[in-house]
Amino acid sequence: EDKVVQSPLSLVVHEGDTVTLNCSYEVTNFRSLLWYKQEKKAPTFLFMLTSSGIEKKSGRLSSILDKKELSSILNITATQTGDSAIYLCAVDRQGAQKLVFGQGTRLTINP
Amino acid sequence: DTAVSQTPKYLVTQMGNDKSIKCEQNLGHDTMYWYKQDSKKFLKIMFSYNNKELIINETVPNRFSPKSPDKAHLNLHINSLELGDSAVYFCASSSRTSAAGELFFGEGSRLTVL
């Protein structure tokens, strides 16, 4: 069965710190890995990663995929209180037509 | 304009009742989904429809019956509600039929069963 595990489950840091969130997966016929941010309501899309070693970047957020290690990291630099959210990792596999989500990392940024 | 909209946003009901949640997307996507998010924030797929056709049914009790009258709408009806059905139900859509790809989520419908 496909499996996605995120760590840590919960993280509390101070504004300005840099954080790294981890996602590991076990899935047959892997196609892509996606990161979402969930604040109060709907998860919103951050990144889709398909190729190993190529960093995707959006402002202070960046992510990279390691297909050899079956993992991905999401980095957030110079964190702000608005980064407080649950960050969800999900994988998509060939022919599955669904995303399998990890349990999320709850990130809290204190001022 | 809201891309994926769900109604109602909140539902509080008694055990044994029947309830429905409606979802509509105006993105022109072919595929729609229902996901359930439990109290630990774990998002799990329930159903997927592609152009009104059921594609995925993830061992969900048959008290849950999805219906897709057209590709822009996917409704969820739940019979004989149980305490364990309490969760947030998210509708989502995507544009690629052969891959989940990027999902666009609705804001969720929080169901509380008393």
Coordinates of C-alpha atoms in Angstrom, one line a residue:
Chain A
E1 CA 0.0 0.0 0.0
D2 CA 1.2 3.5 -0.8
K3 CA 2.6 5.4 2.1
V4 CA 3.6 9.0 2.8
V5 CA 5.3 9.9 6.1
Q6 CA 6.1 13.5 7.1
S7 CA 8.3 14.7 9.9
P8 CA 8.2 16.4 12.2
L9 CA 4.5 16.2 13.0
S10 CA 4.7 19.5 14.8
L11 CA 7.3 22.3 14.8
V12 CA 7.4 25.6 16.7
V13 CA 10.0 28.3 15.8
H14 CA 10.5 32.0 16.1
E15 CA 10.0 34.5 13.3
G16 CA 13.1 34.8 11.2
D17 CA 14.2 31.2 11.7
T18 CA 14.7 28.8 8.8
V19 CA 12.8 25.5 8.8
T20 CA 13.1 22.2 6.9
L21 CA 10.1 19.9 6.6
N22 CA 10.6 16.3 5.5
C23 CA 8.5 13.9 3.5
S24 CA 9.3 10.3 2.7
Y25 CA 7.3 7.9 0.5
E26 CA 6.8 4.4 -0.5
V27 CA 4.9 4.1 -3.7
T28 CA 5.0 2.0 -6.8
N29 CA 5.2 3.7 -10.2
F30 CA 5.9 7.1 -8.7
R31 CA 4.9 10.0 -10.9
S32 CA 5.2 13.2 -8.8
L33 CA 5.3 14.6 -5.3
L34 CA 3.3 17.7 -4.3
W35 CA 3.4 20.1 -1.4
Y36 CA 0.3 21.9 -0.1
K37 CA -0.2 24.6 2.6
Q38 CA -3.3 24.4 4.7
E39 CA -4.2 27.4 6.9
K40 CA -7.7 27.6 8.2
K41 CA -9.6 26.0 5.3
A42 CA -8.7 24.6 1.9
P43 CA -5.2 23.2 1.2
T44 CA -3.5 25.4 -1.4
F45 CA -0.9 24.1 -3.9
L46 CA 2.8 25.0 -3.4
F47 CA 4.9 22.8 -5.6
M48 CA 4.9 19.7 -7.8
L49 CA 8.2 17.8 -8.1
T50 CA 8.8 15.2 -10.7
S51 CA 12.6 15.2 -11.3
S52 CA 15.2 14.4 -8.7
G53 CA 17.6 17.1 -7.7
I54 CA 15.9 20.1 -9.4
E55 CA 14.9 22.7 -6.8
K56 CA 11.6 24.5 -7.1
K57 CA 11.5 27.9 -5.6
S58 CA 8.8 30.4 -4.8
G59 CA 9.9 33.4 -2.7
R60 CA 11.2 32.1 0.6
L61 CA 9.9 28.6 0.0
S62 CA 11.8 26.0 -1.9
S63 CA 11.6 22.2 -2.3
I64 CA 13.6 19.4 -3.8
L65 CA 13.0 15.8 -4.6
D66 CA 15.4 12.9 -4.0
K67 CA 14.1 9.9 -5.9
K68 CA 17.0 7.7 -4.7
E69 CA 16.1 8.4 -1.1
L70 CA 12.4 8.5 -1.8
S71 CA 12.0 11.8 -0.1
S72 CA 11.5 15.5 -0.4
I73 CA 12.2 18.5 1.7
L74 CA 10.4 21.8 2.0
N75 CA 12.5 24.7 3.2
I76 CA 11.2 28.0 4.4
T77 CA 13.7 30.8 5.1
A78 CA 13.2 33.9 7.2
T79 CA 9.9 32.6 8.5
Q80 CA 7.0 34.9 9.2
T81 CA 3.9 34.4 11.3
G82 CA 1.9 34.1 8.1
D83 CA 3.8 30.9 7.4
S84 CA 2.0 29.2 10.3
A85 CA 0.0 26.4 8.8
I86 CA -0.2 22.7 8.2
Y87 CA 2.1 21.6 5.4
L88 CA 0.9 18.5 3.5
C89 CA 3.0 16.3 1.3
A90 CA 1.3 14.0 -1.3
V91 CA 2.4 11.6 -4.0
D92 CA 0.8 10.7 -7.3
R93 CA 1.5 7.5 -9.1
Q94 CA 1.0 6.3 -12.6
G95 CA -2.5 5.3 -13.3
A96 CA -3.8 5.9 -9.8
Q97 CA -5.8 9.1 -10.5
K98 CA -5.6 10.1 -6.9
L99 CA -3.1 11.7 -4.4
V100 CA -2.0 9.9 -1.3
F101 CA -1.3 12.4 1.5
G102 CA 1.0 12.3 4.5
Q103 CA -0.3 13.3 7.9
G104 CA 1.0 16.8 7.6
T105 CA 3.5 19.0 9.6
R106 CA 1.9 21.6 11.8
L107 CA 4.2 24.6 11.7
T108 CA 3.8 27.4 14.2
I109 CA 5.8 30.6 13.9
N110 CA 6.0 32.7 17.1
P111 CA 6.7 36.5 16.8
Chain B
D1 CA -15.4 33.7 -8.3
T2 CA -14.9 30.7 -6.2
A3 CA -13.3 27.9 -8.2
V4 CA -14.5 25.0 -6.1
S5 CA -17.4 25.7 -3.8
Q6 CA -19.0 23.4 -1.3
T7 CA -22.2 23.8 0.7
P8 CA -22.9 23.7 3.5
K9 CA -19.7 24.8 5.2
Y10 CA -21.0 23.5 8.6
L11 CA -23.3 20.6 9.4
V12 CA -24.3 19.6 12.9
T13 CA -26.7 16.6 13.1
Q14 CA -27.8 13.7 15.1
M15 CA -26.7 10.1 14.7
G16 CA -28.8 8.2 12.3
N17 CA -29.8 11.1 10.2
D18 CA -29.1 11.5 6.5
K19 CA -27.3 14.5 5.1
S20 CA -25.9 15.8 1.8
I21 CA -23.0 18.0 0.8
K22 CA -22.9 19.7 -2.6
C23 CA -19.9 20.6 -4.7
E24 CA -19.5 22.6 -7.8
Q25 CA -16.4 23.7 -9.8
N26 CA -16.2 26.3 -12.5
L27 CA -12.7 25.5 -13.7
G28 CA -13.8 23.2 -16.5
H29 CA -12.0 20.3 -14.9
D30 CA -12.9 16.7 -15.9
T31 CA -12.1 15.0 -12.6
M32 CA -13.6 15.6 -9.2
Y33 CA -12.9 14.1 -5.8
W34 CA -14.2 13.8 -2.3
Y35 CA -11.5 13.7 0.5
K36 CA -12.1 13.2 4.2
Q37 CA -9.9 15.0 6.7
D38 CA -10.0 13.5 10.2
S39 CA -9.3 15.2 13.5
K40 CA -5.6 14.5 13.1
K41 CA -5.7 16.4 9.8
F42 CA -5.1 13.3 7.7
L43 CA -6.5 13.7 4.3
K44 CA -7.8 10.5 2.7
I45 CA -9.5 10.0 -0.6
M46 CA -13.0 8.7 -0.7
F47 CA -14.2 8.9 -4.3
S48 CA -13.1 10.2 -7.7
Y49 CA -15.2 10.9 -10.7
N50 CA -14.1 11.6 -14.2
N51 CA -16.7 13.1 -16.6
K52 CA -19.6 11.8 -14.4
E53 CA -18.1 8.3 -14.2
L54 CA -17.0 6.8 -10.9
I55 CA -13.2 6.0 -11.1
I56 CA -12.2 5.5 -7.5
N57 CA -14.2 4.1 -4.5
E58 CA -11.7 3.7 -1.6
T59 CA -13.4 1.1 0.6
V60 CA -15.9 3.7 1.8
P61 CA -19.0 2.3 3.6
N62 CA -21.9 2.1 1.3
R63 CA -23.8 4.6 3.5
F64 CA -21.8 7.1 1.5
S65 CA -23.1 7.6 -2.0
P66 CA -21.6 10.1 -4.4
K67 CA -23.5 11.5 -7.4
S68 CA -22.2 13.5 -10.3
P69 CA -25.0 14.9 -12.4
D70 CA -22.5 16.6 -14.7
K71 CA -18.8 17.1 -14.8
A72 CA -19.0 20.4 -12.9
H73 CA -20.9 18.9 -9.9
L74 CA -20.2 16.1 -7.4
N75 CA -22.5 15.7 -4.4
L76 CA -22.1 13.4 -1.4
H77 CA -25.0 11.8 0.4
I78 CA -24.5 10.1 3.7
N79 CA -27.1 7.8 5.2
S80 CA -27.5 6.7 8.8
L81 CA -24.8 9.0 10.1
E82 CA -22.4 7.7 12.8
L83 CA -20.2 9.5 15.3
G84 CA -17.1 8.4 13.3
D85 CA -18.3 10.3 10.3
S86 CA -17.5 13.6 12.0
A87 CA -14.8 15.1 9.9
V88 CA -14.1 17.8 7.4
Y89 CA -15.1 16.7 3.9
F90 CA -13.2 18.4 1.0
C91 CA -14.2 18.4 -2.6
A92 CA -11.5 18.9 -5.1
S93 CA -11.0 18.9 -8.9
S94 CA -8.1 18.5 -11.3
S95 CA -7.6 19.0 -15.0
R96 CA -5.7 15.9 -16.0
T97 CA -7.7 12.7 -16.2
S98 CA -4.8 10.3 -16.2
A99 CA -3.1 11.8 -13.2
A100 CA -4.2 13.5 -10.0
G101 CA -1.7 16.4 -10.6
E102 CA -2.5 19.6 -8.9
L103 CA -5.8 19.5 -7.0
F104 CA -7.9 22.5 -6.4
F105 CA -9.8 22.2 -3.1
G106 CA -13.0 23.6 -1.9
E107 CA -13.1 25.2 1.6
G108 CA -14.4 22.1 3.2
S109 CA -17.6 21.1 4.9
R110 CA -17.3 20.4 8.6
L111 CA -19.7 17.6 9.7
T112 CA -20.3 17.1 13.4
V113 CA -22.4 14.1 14.3
L114 CA -23.8 14.2 17.9

